[in-house]
Amino acid sequence: MTIAACMAIAFSLVLFATDAFAQTDLRAWNRDGQTWLVWNMTNPDPFTYDVYRSDSPIVDVADAEFAGRLLMEDITTPRLKLADADATWTIPDEDGNPYSLADDEGLFVHTPHAATPEYFAVVKHGETALSAENSIGPIAQALDPVQCHHQLDGVTSEDRHYAVYAHWADGREDYTDNRPDYPVMANAFANGVGHVFALYEPDDGRTGEPMPMVIGLHGGGDSNYFRFARGFSDIWQIDMLLPGAFLLAIDDALHVREPSGPNEVTFAEHTRWIGYWTGFDRFTVPTEDPPDDAMVVDYTVRRIDFILNWMLEREDEIDPRAVSIFGVSGGGVAVGFLTRLWPDRFSAGHNFVPSFQGTPYPFARYMQGAISQNLATNFPGEPDLRNFYWPTLRLAEGELPYLRVITGKKDIGDPWDMRVEGFTDIEDQRLGWALYWDERDHILNWPGSHWIGSEKHDLNALTKYRADQSFPAFSQDDQNSALEGQQPEMGETRNTGDPWGTWGGYFDWDTQTIVDTESEWSVNAWITSQSSYEPDVPEFGESRADLSIRRPQEFQPAAGETLRYEIAPADGGAATQAGEIVVDGDGLVTIAGVMMSKTPQRVTISTPGGGDDDSEPDDDTADDDDQTDDDDVDHVDNGDDDDDDGDGCGC
């Protein structure tokens, strides 16, 4: 054989080895309840890597169990790189120390369900050749509690400090096959995928005491968790500075293969904060909707639940009873259903330009079905997607938190009559949410829209509420009793009614003045009279509404019980409104037709013989001794429409 022939054979063997073994130096270990597989990637990078596992040495992948598949984007961490362009995954090494992967290292994370040793193999998709370079074992495995892992720290241009964390999903065909400490958060096609989130520090620093936290949920398109890094959002046009609170920004993205013109590319698609149907194959470019009998599983909801629990256990400076939630677009939709899934968990929320029918992003129909399919879900009661999105559908027992909702007349995501129906339903159920609309559309064309710049729409406005505190729920807000119907009017179409308005958004109260005992409930409340944003202050001086007690703690009279109420100036003086009310059949306490003004008023509701105890609010801004004796207000007109202060009444 000639030298040239030998060289040719040797060269062909090198080419074969490079192609057959697109990975070398496979290592594996178990730490923090998961098994970490790391290998060196050789060129050219494959489209996907396949991972196999077995309880015996793997000689042929056909005899092993398929553990998962990775896209290159699962390894190269584009979502992590949003915070730091040079970042790679950081994982615990065998001793628990942080280990940052090199640029040419691959990673797969397996979540064992039994403390038994296993063997693993990693091959380029479509290849089957094994060697000591890409097969390893046995790896001893323990079921220690699964953890999230710190990835990086950073400081924004506004000196906002943050830390980014990651955890890796356990994906299985059976979504009920949960480990006690770690739920199934993906289907089998997304097993071992890493997800990121960030904790932004309070802008004025920590105090050493428990502080509120706001959870931020981004919208669709190219939105992501790092949009919250800036103190002001040019896109959302809201102030996100939190001088006295943490901000937990979670990322909703799953890398999938999609068509793009004549090519196929990988995108980070959003799950609309829910999940996807059990058979969704992210490696295959979809051409058909899911089958009509498919079920959408709450993989992403479970991930949010795990992250929140982990963060509250880790950070003792976060007050678990002062966790509010904010979301824009798809994130706003999520605020709606998460507060209904976990009503006792959140102190307040803000639904920013949400959809009431869950209008999908173009690709989302392949993950969750077309709207017309209305697929089933695994949520409590197994509501279909259409009902699941409806803003008042109760998904769990408990009192819903106070919410703000804003939508736009130019937002064509939902039919306008559906938005009107949703707002009306919220009003009729006396939930006490502040409902807003104005001239904005869904995305960016908002210049001149009435509520842009409102103090009440900034994230900081959510931090004063608590999940363990009751609140006055204002509904049926009518800002001009002289006109027929509830004023302002949303209109039957986008081109009718008032171009902007709010039901309940002008009302406010002092959370420090709430008294909530077995015999009495009281609070100082008013119509907004001061704000750095002028449109937050109405031109009128009075507005009529029903006032209900939501989330009562101690004051829980029985259905059918007769109660006494009175409303008087908060700084003392005779009651202006008083009378008796009866607790309704559901136990809800409501005063109908309360006239509120810009002057703070003390609203007091008491049981027979109650209201004279020594209960005090959290500060001395209101004194029960200043309330007028019942004998002096046996009959006070609660229906006076006169505009005594001369400010006028109207929208």
PDB file of C-alpha atoms in Angstrom, residues 372-597:
ATOM      1  CA  SER A 372     -62.082  27.385  17.670  1.00  0.00           C
ATOM      2  CA  GLN A 373     -60.805  24.080  19.106  1.00  0.00           C
ATOM      3  CA  ASN A 374     -61.197  25.295  22.696  1.00  0.00           C
ATOM      4  CA  LEU A 375     -59.052  22.465  24.067  1.00  0.00           C
ATOM      5  CA  ALA A 376     -59.484  20.953  27.498  1.00  0.00           C
ATOM      6  CA  THR A 377     -57.086  21.749  30.347  1.00  0.00           C
ATOM      7  CA  ASN A 378     -55.947  19.962  33.486  1.00  0.00           C
ATOM      8  CA  PHE A 379     -56.722  22.928  35.753  1.00  0.00           C
ATOM      9  CA  PRO A 380     -59.103  22.476  38.711  1.00  0.00           C
ATOM     10  CA  GLY A 381     -62.506  21.614  37.322  1.00  0.00           C
ATOM     11  CA  GLU A 382     -60.836  20.993  33.953  1.00  0.00           C
ATOM     12  CA  PRO A 383     -62.239  24.114  32.276  1.00  0.00           C
ATOM     13  CA  ASP A 384     -61.761  24.438  28.542  1.00  0.00           C
ATOM     14  CA  LEU A 385     -59.402  27.208  27.435  1.00  0.00           C
ATOM     15  CA  ARG A 386     -62.186  29.638  26.551  1.00  0.00           C
ATOM     16  CA  ASN A 387     -63.688  29.497  30.035  1.00  0.00           C
ATOM     17  CA  PHE A 388     -60.290  29.271  31.669  1.00  0.00           C
ATOM     18  CA  TYR A 389     -59.417  32.732  30.358  1.00  0.00           C
ATOM     19  CA  TRP A 390     -62.659  34.360  31.477  1.00  0.00           C
ATOM     20  CA  PRO A 391     -61.724  36.950  34.138  1.00  0.00           C
ATOM     21  CA  THR A 392     -64.211  35.910  36.824  1.00  0.00           C
ATOM     22  CA  LEU A 393     -64.103  32.103  36.559  1.00  0.00           C
ATOM     23  CA  ARG A 394     -63.190  30.833  40.036  1.00  0.00           C
ATOM     24  CA  LEU A 395     -60.483  28.168  39.878  1.00  0.00           C
ATOM     25  CA  ALA A 396     -59.963  27.762  43.632  1.00  0.00           C
ATOM     26  CA  GLU A 397     -61.568  28.632  46.942  1.00  0.00           C
ATOM     27  CA  GLY A 398     -60.607  31.903  48.555  1.00  0.00           C
ATOM     28  CA  GLU A 399     -61.058  35.653  48.214  1.00  0.00           C
ATOM     29  CA  LEU A 400     -59.576  37.218  45.087  1.00  0.00           C
ATOM     30  CA  PRO A 401     -57.076  40.038  45.593  1.00  0.00           C
ATOM     31  CA  TYR A 402     -57.542  43.646  44.507  1.00  0.00           C
ATOM     32  CA  LEU A 403     -56.725  44.030  40.793  1.00  0.00           C
ATOM     33  CA  ARG A 404     -56.295  46.829  38.290  1.00  0.00           C
ATOM     34  CA  VAL A 405     -57.149  46.113  34.652  1.00  0.00           C
ATOM     35  CA  ILE A 406     -56.522  48.393  31.681  1.00  0.00           C
ATOM     36  CA  THR A 407     -57.492  47.841  28.070  1.00  0.00           C
ATOM     37  CA  GLY A 408     -57.562  49.959  24.920  1.00  0.00           C
ATOM     38  CA  LYS A 409     -60.331  50.848  22.501  1.00  0.00           C
ATOM     39  CA  LYS A 410     -57.934  50.310  19.596  1.00  0.00           C
ATOM     40  CA  ASP A 411     -56.783  46.907  20.866  1.00  0.00           C
ATOM     41  CA  ILE A 412     -58.285  44.463  18.388  1.00  0.00           C
ATOM     42  CA  GLY A 413     -57.153  41.294  20.187  1.00  0.00           C
ATOM     43  CA  ASP A 414     -60.677  40.655  21.485  1.00  0.00           C
ATOM     44  CA  PRO A 415     -64.082  41.708  20.194  1.00  0.00           C
ATOM     45  CA  TRP A 416     -64.997  44.928  22.046  1.00  0.00           C
ATOM     46  CA  ASP A 417     -68.317  43.535  23.244  1.00  0.00           C
ATOM     47  CA  MET A 418     -66.357  40.744  24.963  1.00  0.00           C
ATOM     48  CA  ARG A 419     -64.311  43.305  26.892  1.00  0.00           C
ATOM     49  CA  VAL A 420     -67.447  45.184  27.875  1.00  0.00           C
ATOM     50  CA  GLU A 421     -69.030  41.913  28.988  1.00  0.00           C
ATOM     51  CA  GLY A 422     -65.927  41.074  31.021  1.00  0.00           C
ATOM     52  CA  PHE A 423     -65.836  44.466  32.754  1.00  0.00           C
ATOM     53  CA  THR A 424     -69.572  44.297  33.450  1.00  0.00           C
ATOM     54  CA  ASP A 425     -69.249  40.793  34.887  1.00  0.00           C
ATOM     55  CA  ILE A 426     -66.473  41.989  37.195  1.00  0.00           C
ATOM     56  CA  GLU A 427     -68.701  44.841  38.348  1.00  0.00           C
ATOM     57  CA  ASP A 428     -71.731  42.613  38.877  1.00  0.00           C
ATOM     58  CA  GLN A 429     -69.724  40.235  41.063  1.00  0.00           C
ATOM     59  CA  ARG A 430     -68.655  43.158  43.271  1.00  0.00           C
ATOM     60  CA  LEU A 431     -64.983  42.200  43.045  1.00  0.00           C
ATOM     61  CA  GLY A 432     -63.916  45.776  43.606  1.00  0.00           C
ATOM     62  CA  TRP A 433     -61.307  45.865  40.840  1.00  0.00           C
ATOM     63  CA  ALA A 434     -60.230  49.165  39.296  1.00  0.00           C
ATOM     64  CA  LEU A 435     -61.141  48.957  35.591  1.00  0.00           C
ATOM     65  CA  TYR A 436     -59.672  51.344  33.006  1.00  0.00           C
ATOM     66  CA  TRP A 437     -59.877  51.904  29.274  1.00  0.00           C
ATOM     67  CA  ASP A 438     -58.518  54.565  26.927  1.00  0.00           C
ATOM     68  CA  GLU A 439     -57.414  55.214  23.338  1.00  0.00           C
ATOM     69  CA  ARG A 440     -54.416  52.843  23.258  1.00  0.00           C
ATOM     70  CA  ASP A 441     -53.982  49.832  21.022  1.00  0.00           C
ATOM     71  CA  HIS A 442     -52.293  46.617  22.077  1.00  0.00           C
ATOM     72  CA  ILE A 443     -48.660  47.263  21.264  1.00  0.00           C
ATOM     73  CA  LEU A 444     -46.998  50.672  20.999  1.00  0.00           C
ATOM     74  CA  ASN A 445     -49.319  53.256  19.490  1.00  0.00           C
ATOM     75  CA  TRP A 446     -50.285  54.903  22.761  1.00  0.00           C
ATOM     76  CA  PRO A 447     -49.182  58.581  22.521  1.00  0.00           C
ATOM     77  CA  GLY A 448     -51.910  60.749  23.966  1.00  0.00           C
ATOM     78  CA  SER A 449     -53.759  57.844  25.562  1.00  0.00           C
ATOM     79  CA  HIS A 450     -55.413  59.091  28.708  1.00  0.00           C
ATOM     80  CA  TRP A 451     -53.913  56.817  31.368  1.00  0.00           C
ATOM     81  CA  ILE A 452     -50.286  56.801  30.196  1.00  0.00           C
ATOM     82  CA  GLY A 453     -48.280  58.087  33.140  1.00  0.00           C
ATOM     83  CA  SER A 454     -50.811  57.200  35.832  1.00  0.00           C
ATOM     84  CA  GLU A 455     -49.246  56.736  39.253  1.00  0.00           C
ATOM     85  CA  LYS A 456     -51.714  53.941  39.909  1.00  0.00           C
ATOM     86  CA  HIS A 457     -50.393  51.899  36.974  1.00  0.00           C
ATOM     87  CA  ASP A 458     -46.763  51.909  38.102  1.00  0.00           C
ATOM     88  CA  LEU A 459     -45.404  48.796  39.772  1.00  0.00           C
ATOM     89  CA  ASN A 460     -44.796  50.666  43.013  1.00  0.00           C
ATOM     90  CA  ALA A 461     -48.560  51.241  43.341  1.00  0.00           C
ATOM     91  CA  LEU A 462     -49.003  47.514  44.080  1.00  0.00           C
ATOM     92  CA  THR A 463     -46.724  47.352  47.092  1.00  0.00           C
ATOM     93  CA  LYS A 464     -49.001  48.829  49.768  1.00  0.00           C
ATOM     94  CA  TYR A 465     -51.482  45.935  49.778  1.00  0.00           C
ATOM     95  CA  ARG A 466     -51.361  42.711  51.793  1.00  0.00           C
ATOM     96  CA  ALA A 467     -52.826  39.266  51.258  1.00  0.00           C
ATOM     97  CA  ASP A 468     -53.796  39.070  54.938  1.00  0.00           C
ATOM     98  CA  GLN A 469     -55.704  42.365  54.963  1.00  0.00           C
ATOM     99  CA  SER A 470     -59.260  43.161  53.907  1.00  0.00           C
ATOM    100  CA  PHE A 471     -60.080  45.983  51.521  1.00  0.00           C
ATOM    101  CA  PRO A 472     -63.096  48.091  50.463  1.00  0.00           C
ATOM    102  CA  ALA A 473     -64.336  46.792  47.111  1.00  0.00           C
ATOM    103  CA  PHE A 474     -66.028  49.545  45.082  1.00  0.00           C
ATOM    104  CA  SER A 475     -68.372  48.435  42.296  1.00  0.00           C
ATOM    105  CA  GLN A 476     -71.165  49.928  40.167  1.00  0.00           C
ATOM    106  CA  ASP A 477     -69.175  53.162  40.137  1.00  0.00           C
ATOM    107  CA  ASP A 478     -71.431  55.885  38.678  1.00  0.00           C
ATOM    108  CA  GLN A 479     -69.698  59.215  38.241  1.00  0.00           C
ATOM    109  CA  ASN A 480     -72.744  61.129  36.982  1.00  0.00           C
ATOM    110  CA  SER A 481     -76.080  60.025  38.445  1.00  0.00           C
ATOM    111  CA  ALA A 482     -77.905  62.613  36.338  1.00  0.00           C
ATOM    112  CA  LEU A 483     -77.319  60.533  33.200  1.00  0.00           C
ATOM    113  CA  GLU A 484     -78.897  57.181  32.420  1.00  0.00           C
ATOM    114  CA  GLY A 485     -76.690  54.131  32.839  1.00  0.00           C
ATOM    115  CA  GLN A 486     -73.339  53.714  34.525  1.00  0.00           C
ATOM    116  CA  GLN A 487     -71.036  56.632  33.829  1.00  0.00           C
ATOM    117  CA  PRO A 488     -68.648  56.751  32.100  1.00  0.00           C
ATOM    118  CA  GLU A 489     -69.824  54.425  29.324  1.00  0.00           C
ATOM    119  CA  MET A 490     -67.565  51.854  27.689  1.00  0.00           C
ATOM    120  CA  GLY A 491     -69.872  51.842  24.662  1.00  0.00           C
ATOM    121  CA  GLU A 492     -71.267  48.935  22.693  1.00  0.00           C
ATOM    122  CA  THR A 493     -68.540  49.304  20.045  1.00  0.00           C
ATOM    123  CA  ARG A 494     -65.044  50.776  19.930  1.00  0.00           C
ATOM    124  CA  ASN A 495     -66.436  53.912  18.303  1.00  0.00           C
ATOM    125  CA  THR A 496     -69.232  54.539  20.795  1.00  0.00           C
ATOM    126  CA  GLY A 497     -69.261  55.460  24.450  1.00  0.00           C
ATOM    127  CA  ASP A 498     -66.513  57.428  26.167  1.00  0.00           C
ATOM    128  CA  PRO A 499     -63.026  57.193  24.615  1.00  0.00           C
ATOM    129  CA  TRP A 500     -61.509  56.800  28.067  1.00  0.00           C
ATOM    130  CA  GLY A 501     -62.722  56.173  31.557  1.00  0.00           C
ATOM    131  CA  THR A 502     -62.489  54.123  34.723  1.00  0.00           C
ATOM    132  CA  TRP A 503     -64.876  52.228  36.919  1.00  0.00           C
ATOM    133  CA  GLY A 504     -63.465  52.238  40.426  1.00  0.00           C
ATOM    134  CA  GLY A 505     -60.043  53.627  39.531  1.00  0.00           C
ATOM    135  CA  TYR A 506     -60.542  56.970  41.283  1.00  0.00           C
ATOM    136  CA  PHE A 507     -61.311  55.350  44.644  1.00  0.00           C
ATOM    137  CA  ASP A 508     -58.548  54.888  47.168  1.00  0.00           C
ATOM    138  CA  TRP A 509     -58.092  54.085  50.841  1.00  0.00           C
ATOM    139  CA  ASP A 510     -55.508  54.147  53.602  1.00  0.00           C
ATOM    140  CA  THR A 511     -54.437  50.574  54.306  1.00  0.00           C
ATOM    141  CA  GLN A 512     -53.071  51.672  57.689  1.00  0.00           C
ATOM    142  CA  THR A 513     -56.531  52.728  58.904  1.00  0.00           C
ATOM    143  CA  ILE A 514     -58.313  49.398  58.382  1.00  0.00           C
ATOM    144  CA  VAL A 515     -59.954  47.965  61.496  1.00  0.00           C
ATOM    145  CA  ASP A 516     -61.057  44.354  61.085  1.00  0.00           C
ATOM    146  CA  THR A 517     -62.414  42.730  64.266  1.00  0.00           C
ATOM    147  CA  GLU A 518     -65.263  40.327  64.973  1.00  0.00           C
ATOM    148  CA  SER A 519     -67.644  43.208  65.707  1.00  0.00           C
ATOM    149  CA  GLU A 520     -66.411  46.055  63.494  1.00  0.00           C
ATOM    150  CA  TRP A 521     -64.879  46.824  60.140  1.00  0.00           C
ATOM    151  CA  SER A 522     -63.801  50.349  59.186  1.00  0.00           C
ATOM    152  CA  VAL A 523     -61.464  52.264  56.881  1.00  0.00           C
ATOM    153  CA  ASN A 524     -60.626  55.775  55.671  1.00  0.00           C
ATOM    154  CA  ALA A 525     -61.528  56.051  51.974  1.00  0.00           C
ATOM    155  CA  TRP A 526     -61.877  58.793  49.353  1.00  0.00           C
ATOM    156  CA  ILE A 527     -61.789  59.817  45.719  1.00  0.00           C
ATOM    157  CA  THR A 528     -58.271  60.700  44.563  1.00  0.00           C
ATOM    158  CA  SER A 529     -57.579  64.408  44.985  1.00  0.00           C
ATOM    159  CA  GLN A 530     -53.776  64.539  44.645  1.00  0.00           C
ATOM    160  CA  SER A 531     -51.413  62.942  42.133  1.00  0.00           C
ATOM    161  CA  SER A 532     -48.267  63.811  40.219  1.00  0.00           C
ATOM    162  CA  TYR A 533     -50.243  62.772  37.140  1.00  0.00           C
ATOM    163  CA  GLU A 534     -53.134  65.175  36.615  1.00  0.00           C
ATOM    164  CA  PRO A 535     -55.564  62.741  34.908  1.00  0.00           C
ATOM    165  CA  ASP A 536     -55.509  60.588  38.059  1.00  0.00           C
ATOM    166  CA  VAL A 537     -57.579  63.331  39.730  1.00  0.00           C
ATOM    167  CA  PRO A 538     -61.182  63.570  38.449  1.00  0.00           C
ATOM    168  CA  GLU A 539     -62.873  66.876  37.720  1.00  0.00           C
ATOM    169  CA  PHE A 540     -65.945  65.863  39.704  1.00  0.00           C
ATOM    170  CA  GLY A 541     -66.007  65.920  43.483  1.00  0.00           C
ATOM    171  CA  GLU A 542     -68.336  62.987  44.255  1.00  0.00           C
ATOM    172  CA  SER A 543     -69.165  59.565  42.859  1.00  0.00           C
ATOM    173  CA  ARG A 544     -71.670  56.937  43.895  1.00  0.00           C
ATOM    174  CA  ALA A 545     -70.776  53.247  44.216  1.00  0.00           C
ATOM    175  CA  ASP A 546     -71.513  50.081  46.137  1.00  0.00           C
ATOM    176  CA  LEU A 547     -68.935  49.277  48.807  1.00  0.00           C
ATOM    177  CA  SER A 548     -68.307  45.637  49.780  1.00  0.00           C
ATOM    178  CA  ILE A 549     -65.847  44.130  52.213  1.00  0.00           C
ATOM    179  CA  ARG A 550     -63.466  41.776  50.460  1.00  0.00           C
ATOM    180  CA  ARG A 551     -60.972  39.461  52.123  1.00  0.00           C
ATOM    181  CA  PRO A 552     -62.383  40.007  55.628  1.00  0.00           C
ATOM    182  CA  GLN A 553     -60.090  38.618  58.303  1.00  0.00           C
ATOM    183  CA  GLU A 554     -62.066  38.747  61.580  1.00  0.00           C
ATOM    184  CA  PHE A 555     -65.237  40.577  60.564  1.00  0.00           C
ATOM    185  CA  GLN A 556     -67.322  37.735  59.138  1.00  0.00           C
ATOM    186  CA  PRO A 557     -70.972  38.071  60.196  1.00  0.00           C
ATOM    187  CA  ALA A 558     -73.373  35.314  59.219  1.00  0.00           C
ATOM    188  CA  ALA A 559     -75.539  35.416  56.115  1.00  0.00           C
ATOM    189  CA  GLY A 560     -78.828  37.191  56.868  1.00  0.00           C
ATOM    190  CA  GLU A 561     -77.421  39.131  59.829  1.00  0.00           C
ATOM    191  CA  THR A 562     -78.396  42.807  60.121  1.00  0.00           C
ATOM    192  CA  LEU A 563     -75.520  45.268  60.472  1.00  0.00           C
ATOM    193  CA  ARG A 564     -75.224  48.987  61.139  1.00  0.00           C
ATOM    194  CA  TYR A 565     -73.117  51.320  59.012  1.00  0.00           C
ATOM    195  CA  GLU A 566     -72.203  54.973  59.065  1.00  0.00           C
ATOM    196  CA  ILE A 567     -69.977  57.240  57.006  1.00  0.00           C
ATOM    197  CA  ALA A 568     -68.485  60.365  58.541  1.00  0.00           C
ATOM    198  CA  PRO A 569     -65.578  62.751  57.883  1.00  0.00           C
ATOM    199  CA  ALA A 570     -62.339  60.971  58.775  1.00  0.00           C
ATOM    200  CA  ASP A 571     -61.146  63.948  60.818  1.00  0.00           C
ATOM    201  CA  GLY A 572     -64.290  63.961  62.944  1.00  0.00           C
ATOM    202  CA  GLY A 573     -67.819  65.276  62.658  1.00  0.00           C
ATOM    203  CA  ALA A 574     -71.368  64.098  62.161  1.00  0.00           C
ATOM    204  CA  ALA A 575     -72.125  61.126  59.969  1.00  0.00           C
ATOM    205  CA  THR A 576     -73.332  62.021  56.487  1.00  0.00           C
ATOM    206  CA  GLN A 577     -74.677  58.576  55.620  1.00  0.00           C
ATOM    207  CA  ALA A 578     -75.948  55.816  57.889  1.00  0.00           C
ATOM    208  CA  GLY A 579     -78.371  52.955  58.009  1.00  0.00           C
ATOM    209  CA  GLU A 580     -78.765  49.187  58.220  1.00  0.00           C
ATOM    210  CA  ILE A 581     -77.723  46.488  55.772  1.00  0.00           C
ATOM    211  CA  VAL A 582     -78.230  42.707  55.625  1.00  0.00           C
ATOM    212  CA  VAL A 583     -75.416  40.247  54.895  1.00  0.00           C
ATOM    213  CA  ASP A 584     -76.202  38.443  51.638  1.00  0.00           C
ATOM    214  CA  GLY A 585     -76.521  34.692  51.210  1.00  0.00           C
ATOM    215  CA  ASP A 586     -72.833  34.292  50.316  1.00  0.00           C
ATOM    216  CA  GLY A 587     -71.718  36.199  53.393  1.00  0.00           C
ATOM    217  CA  LEU A 588     -70.773  39.330  51.427  1.00  0.00           C
ATOM    218  CA  VAL A 589     -71.235  42.609  53.272  1.00  0.00           C
ATOM    219  CA  THR A 590     -72.249  45.474  50.962  1.00  0.00           C
ATOM    220  CA  ILE A 591     -73.429  49.060  51.413  1.00  0.00           C
ATOM    221  CA  ALA A 592     -75.315  50.023  48.272  1.00  0.00           C
ATOM    222  CA  GLY A 593     -75.121  53.505  46.814  1.00  0.00           C
ATOM    223  CA  VAL A 594     -72.372  55.029  48.952  1.00  0.00           C
ATOM    224  CA  MET A 595     -71.518  58.604  47.975  1.00  0.00           C
ATOM    225  CA  MET A 596     -67.743  59.099  48.143  1.00  0.00           C
ATOM    226  CA  SER A 597     -65.899  62.418  47.894  1.00  0.00           C
TER     227      SER A 597
END
